[in-house]
mmCIF file of C-alpha atoms in Angstrom:
data_model
loop_
_atom_site.group_PDB
_atom_site.id
_atom_site.type_symbol
_atom_site.label_atom_id
_atom_site.label_comp_id
_atom_site.label_asym_id
_atom_site.label_seq_id
_atom_site.Cartn_x
_atom_site.Cartn_y
_atom_site.Cartn_z
ATOM 1 C CA MET A 1 -12.262 28.759 -9.763
ATOM 2 C CA ARG A 2 -10.993 27.438 -6.390
ATOM 3 C CA PHE A 3 -14.299 25.770 -5.764
ATOM 4 C CA PHE A 4 -14.083 23.905 -9.069
ATOM 5 C CA THR A 5 -10.516 22.756 -8.294
ATOM 6 C CA LYS A 6 -11.589 21.420 -4.908
ATOM 7 C CA LEU A 7 -14.606 19.736 -6.537
ATOM 8 C CA ALA A 8 -12.397 18.093 -9.169
ATOM 9 C CA ARG A 9 -9.999 16.791 -6.524
ATOM 10 C CA PHE A 10 -12.863 15.404 -4.417
ATOM 11 C CA ILE A 11 -14.451 13.673 -7.409
ATOM 12 C CA TRP A 12 -11.093 12.107 -8.452
ATOM 13 C CA ARG A 13 -10.421 10.956 -4.882
ATOM 14 C CA GLU A 14 -13.860 9.332 -4.636
ATOM 15 C CA THR A 15 -13.329 7.746 -8.034
ATOM 16 C CA LYS A 16 -10.061 6.271 -6.900
ATOM 17 C CA TYR A 17 -11.782 4.814 -3.829
ATOM 18 C CA PHE A 18 -14.425 3.255 -6.005
ATOM 19 C CA ILE A 19 -11.891 1.779 -8.398
ATOM 20 C CA TRP A 20 -9.854 0.408 -5.490
ATOM 21 C CA SER A 21 -12.939 -1.183 -3.894
ATOM 22 C CA VAL A 22 -13.801 -2.875 -7.139
ATOM 23 C CA ALA A 23 -10.266 -4.168 -7.469
ATOM 24 C CA ALA A 24 -10.130 -5.306 -3.860
ATOM 25 C CA TYR A 25 -13.531 -6.951 -3.493
ATOM 26 C CA PHE A 26 -14.780 -7.989 -6.868
ATOM 27 C CA PRO A 27 -16.957 -10.832 -5.533
ATOM 28 C CA LEU A 28 -17.420 -13.488 -8.144
ATOM 29 C CA LEU A 29 -14.095 -14.152 -9.819
ATOM 30 C CA PRO A 30 -11.108 -15.857 -8.124
ATOM 31 C CA SER A 31 -7.818 -14.086 -8.043
ATOM 32 C CA PHE A 32 -6.232 -16.070 -10.836
ATOM 33 C CA MET A 33 -9.001 -14.914 -13.228
ATOM 34 C CA PHE A 34 -9.448 -11.319 -12.037
ATOM 35 C CA ASN A 35 -5.742 -10.562 -11.265
ATOM 36 C CA PRO A 36 -4.781 -8.844 -14.590
ATOM 37 C CA ILE A 37 -7.816 -6.575 -14.174
ATOM 38 C CA ARG A 38 -6.899 -5.825 -10.572
ATOM 39 C CA ALA A 39 -3.341 -4.990 -11.387
ATOM 40 C CA PHE A 40 -4.583 -2.706 -14.246
ATOM 41 C CA LEU A 41 -6.958 -0.937 -11.823
ATOM 42 C CA TRP A 42 -4.124 -0.407 -9.341
ATOM 43 C CA LYS A 43 -2.005 1.224 -12.098
ATOM 44 C CA LEU A 44 -5.051 3.292 -13.080
ATOM 45 C CA ILE A 45 -5.374 4.837 -9.583
ATOM 46 C CA GLY A 46 -1.643 5.770 -9.625
ATOM 47 C CA VAL A 47 0.358 2.830 -8.290
ATOM 48 C CA LYS A 48 3.733 2.604 -10.103
ATOM 49 C CA ALA A 49 3.871 -1.186 -10.708
ATOM 50 C CA GLY A 50 5.961 -3.374 -13.011
ATOM 51 C CA LYS A 51 4.936 -6.370 -15.097
ATOM 52 C CA ASN A 52 3.284 -9.517 -13.790
ATOM 53 C CA LEU A 53 1.887 -8.057 -10.516
ATOM 54 C CA PHE A 54 -0.240 -10.462 -8.524
ATOM 55 C CA VAL A 55 -2.603 -8.746 -6.146
ATOM 56 C CA GLY A 56 -4.733 -11.027 -3.924
ATOM 57 C CA TYR A 57 -8.318 -10.500 -2.712
ATOM 58 C CA GLY A 58 -8.984 -7.675 -0.318
ATOM 59 C CA VAL A 59 -5.554 -6.041 -0.272
ATOM 60 C CA TYR A 60 -5.861 -2.750 1.547
ATOM 61 C CA LEU A 61 -4.024 0.225 0.224
ATOM 62 C CA ASP A 62 -3.579 3.837 1.270
ATOM 63 C CA VAL A 63 -5.648 5.087 -1.675
ATOM 64 C CA ASP A 64 -4.664 8.847 -1.145
ATOM 65 C CA GLY A 65 -0.986 7.829 -1.373
ATOM 66 C CA THR A 66 -1.079 5.542 -4.436
ATOM 67 C CA SER A 67 1.443 7.717 -6.313
ATOM 68 C CA ARG A 68 3.932 7.047 -3.582
ATOM 69 C CA LEU A 69 3.845 3.205 -3.952
ATOM 70 C CA HIS A 70 6.456 1.724 -6.273
ATOM 71 C CA ILE A 71 6.238 -2.004 -7.036
ATOM 72 C CA GLY A 72 8.813 -3.855 -9.191
ATOM 73 C CA ASP A 73 8.286 -6.708 -11.724
ATOM 74 C CA ASP A 74 6.987 -10.212 -10.874
ATOM 75 C CA CYS A 75 5.691 -9.375 -7.382
ATOM 76 C CA SER A 76 3.047 -11.238 -5.403
ATOM 77 C CA ILE A 77 0.868 -9.537 -2.803
ATOM 78 C CA MET A 78 -1.395 -12.076 -1.085
ATOM 79 C CA ALA A 79 -4.875 -11.596 0.247
ATOM 80 C CA GLN A 80 -5.818 -9.137 2.910
ATOM 81 C CA SER A 81 -2.393 -7.443 3.190
ATOM 82 C CA LEU A 82 -2.131 -3.806 4.112
ATOM 83 C CA ILE A 83 0.286 -1.272 2.539
ATOM 84 C CA LEU A 84 0.538 2.121 4.093
ATOM 85 C CA MET A 85 2.221 5.343 2.708
ATOM 86 C CA HIS A 86 1.499 7.813 5.547
ATOM 87 C CA ARG A 87 1.754 8.133 9.281
ATOM 88 C CA ARG A 88 1.415 10.774 11.957
ATOM 89 C CA ASN A 89 4.520 12.891 12.610
ATOM 90 C CA ILE A 90 5.452 11.683 16.083
ATOM 91 C CA ASN A 91 8.136 14.319 16.358
ATOM 92 C CA GLU A 92 5.421 16.949 16.903
ATOM 93 C CA TYR A 93 3.915 14.979 19.757
ATOM 94 C CA SER A 94 3.727 16.830 23.069
ATOM 95 C CA ARG A 95 1.492 17.138 26.106
ATOM 96 C CA ASP A 96 -0.124 20.217 24.624
ATOM 97 C CA LYS A 97 -1.111 18.648 21.262
ATOM 98 C CA LEU A 98 -3.873 16.181 20.707
ATOM 99 C CA GLN A 99 -3.154 13.239 18.423
ATOM 100 C CA HIS A 100 -5.535 14.485 15.746
ATOM 101 C CA ASP A 101 -3.591 17.769 15.647
ATOM 102 C CA LEU A 102 -0.439 16.082 14.514
ATOM 103 C CA SER A 103 0.484 16.407 10.835
ATOM 104 C CA TYR A 104 0.925 13.450 8.489
ATOM 105 C CA LEU A 105 4.218 12.403 6.951
ATOM 106 C CA GLN A 106 3.687 11.319 3.347
ATOM 107 C CA LEU A 107 6.345 8.592 2.738
ATOM 108 C CA GLU A 108 7.402 6.569 -0.292
ATOM 109 C CA THR A 109 7.105 2.809 -0.142
ATOM 110 C CA TYR A 110 9.249 0.646 -2.462
ATOM 111 C CA ILE A 111 8.780 -2.985 -3.203
ATOM 112 C CA GLY A 112 11.501 -4.503 -5.355
ATOM 113 C CA ASN A 113 11.458 -7.109 -8.195
ATOM 114 C CA ASN A 114 10.317 -10.728 -7.504
ATOM 115 C CA VAL A 115 9.075 -9.996 -3.918
ATOM 116 C CA SER A 116 6.476 -12.175 -2.290
ATOM 117 C CA ILE A 117 4.343 -10.647 0.505
ATOM 118 C CA GLY A 118 2.357 -13.226 2.555
ATOM 119 C CA MET A 119 -1.289 -13.139 3.500
ATOM 120 C CA ARG A 120 -2.368 -10.496 6.055
ATOM 121 C CA SER A 121 1.053 -8.861 6.194
ATOM 122 C CA ILE A 122 1.395 -5.163 7.033
ATOM 123 C CA ILE A 123 3.891 -2.908 5.295
ATOM 124 C CA MET A 124 4.466 0.263 7.262
ATOM 125 C CA PRO A 125 5.076 3.598 5.392
ATOM 126 C CA GLY A 126 8.513 4.541 4.114
ATOM 127 C CA ILE A 127 9.718 0.934 3.872
ATOM 128 C CA SER A 128 11.965 -0.455 1.151
ATOM 129 C CA ILE A 129 11.773 -4.130 0.349
ATOM 130 C CA GLY A 130 14.705 -5.412 -1.665
ATOM 131 C CA ASP A 131 14.611 -7.671 -4.743
ATOM 132 C CA GLY A 132 13.728 -11.333 -4.150
ATOM 133 C CA ALA A 133 12.620 -10.800 -0.551
ATOM 134 C CA VAL A 134 9.921 -12.887 1.016
ATOM 135 C CA ILE A 135 7.584 -11.578 3.709
ATOM 136 C CA ALA A 136 5.977 -14.351 5.810
ATOM 137 C CA ALA A 137 2.225 -14.342 6.316
ATOM 138 C CA GLY A 138 1.030 -12.115 9.133
ATOM 139 C CA SER A 139 4.252 -10.057 9.411
ATOM 140 C CA VAL A 140 4.478 -6.459 10.299
ATOM 141 C CA VAL A 141 7.336 -4.942 8.382
ATOM 142 C CA THR A 142 8.661 -1.893 10.311
ATOM 143 C CA LYS A 143 12.217 -1.723 8.877
ATOM 144 C CA ASN A 144 13.764 -2.023 5.441
ATOM 145 C CA VAL A 145 14.193 -5.521 4.145
ATOM 146 C CA ASP A 146 17.469 -6.463 2.462
ATOM 147 C CA PRO A 147 17.399 -8.164 -0.963
ATOM 148 C CA TYR A 148 16.940 -11.978 -0.921
ATOM 149 C CA THR A 149 15.935 -12.207 2.681
ATOM 150 C CA VAL A 150 13.072 -14.032 4.370
ATOM 151 C CA VAL A 151 11.458 -12.066 7.203
ATOM 152 C CA GLY A 152 8.543 -12.839 9.485
ATOM 153 C CA GLY A 153 6.885 -11.984 12.716
ATOM 154 C CA ASN A 154 5.660 -8.856 14.520
ATOM 155 C CA PRO A 155 7.822 -6.843 14.133
ATOM 156 C CA ALA A 156 9.344 -8.695 11.164
ATOM 157 C CA LYS A 157 12.837 -10.176 11.845
ATOM 158 C CA ILE A 158 15.186 -11.961 9.589
ATOM 159 C CA ILE A 159 14.520 -15.693 9.341
ATOM 160 C CA LYS A 160 17.070 -16.534 6.750
ATOM 161 C CA TYR A 161 18.986 -15.325 3.708
ATOM 162 C CA ILE A 162 18.157 -16.785 0.251
ATOM 163 C CA LYS A 163 21.287 -18.090 -1.604
#
């Protein structure tokens, strides 16, 4: 029985990777035509997403952690962005342990309503992005972002507040 459980989990994980790769790299149709299908496929693999989600071409996603990604309504995630939901547990780090011996922390990532994430941005695990926030292109978001704030840079810093 244990073998079949492991086999079923393996098949589901590989199916999720296949669905994600189709969603990320469907070659012929531009984003405005394929976007509703891409958002549907994200929801199919476990992402908790609201209405009117725009997902650009080649957005990387931690496929094993899709159930820990929460996205609000009317969000835009531009091309080639990266959203992570796990990281190594640095608290276990010592001279006696190798890096690959460290456990993973599985963290929830929240993206609020009406958020815009610029092209090639990186959202680190365990981050909350408030409603109406704007993440500039190429930013690395390492800390929570307040609602109605524009952030940018590496690491992302506040550029301005939206009135």
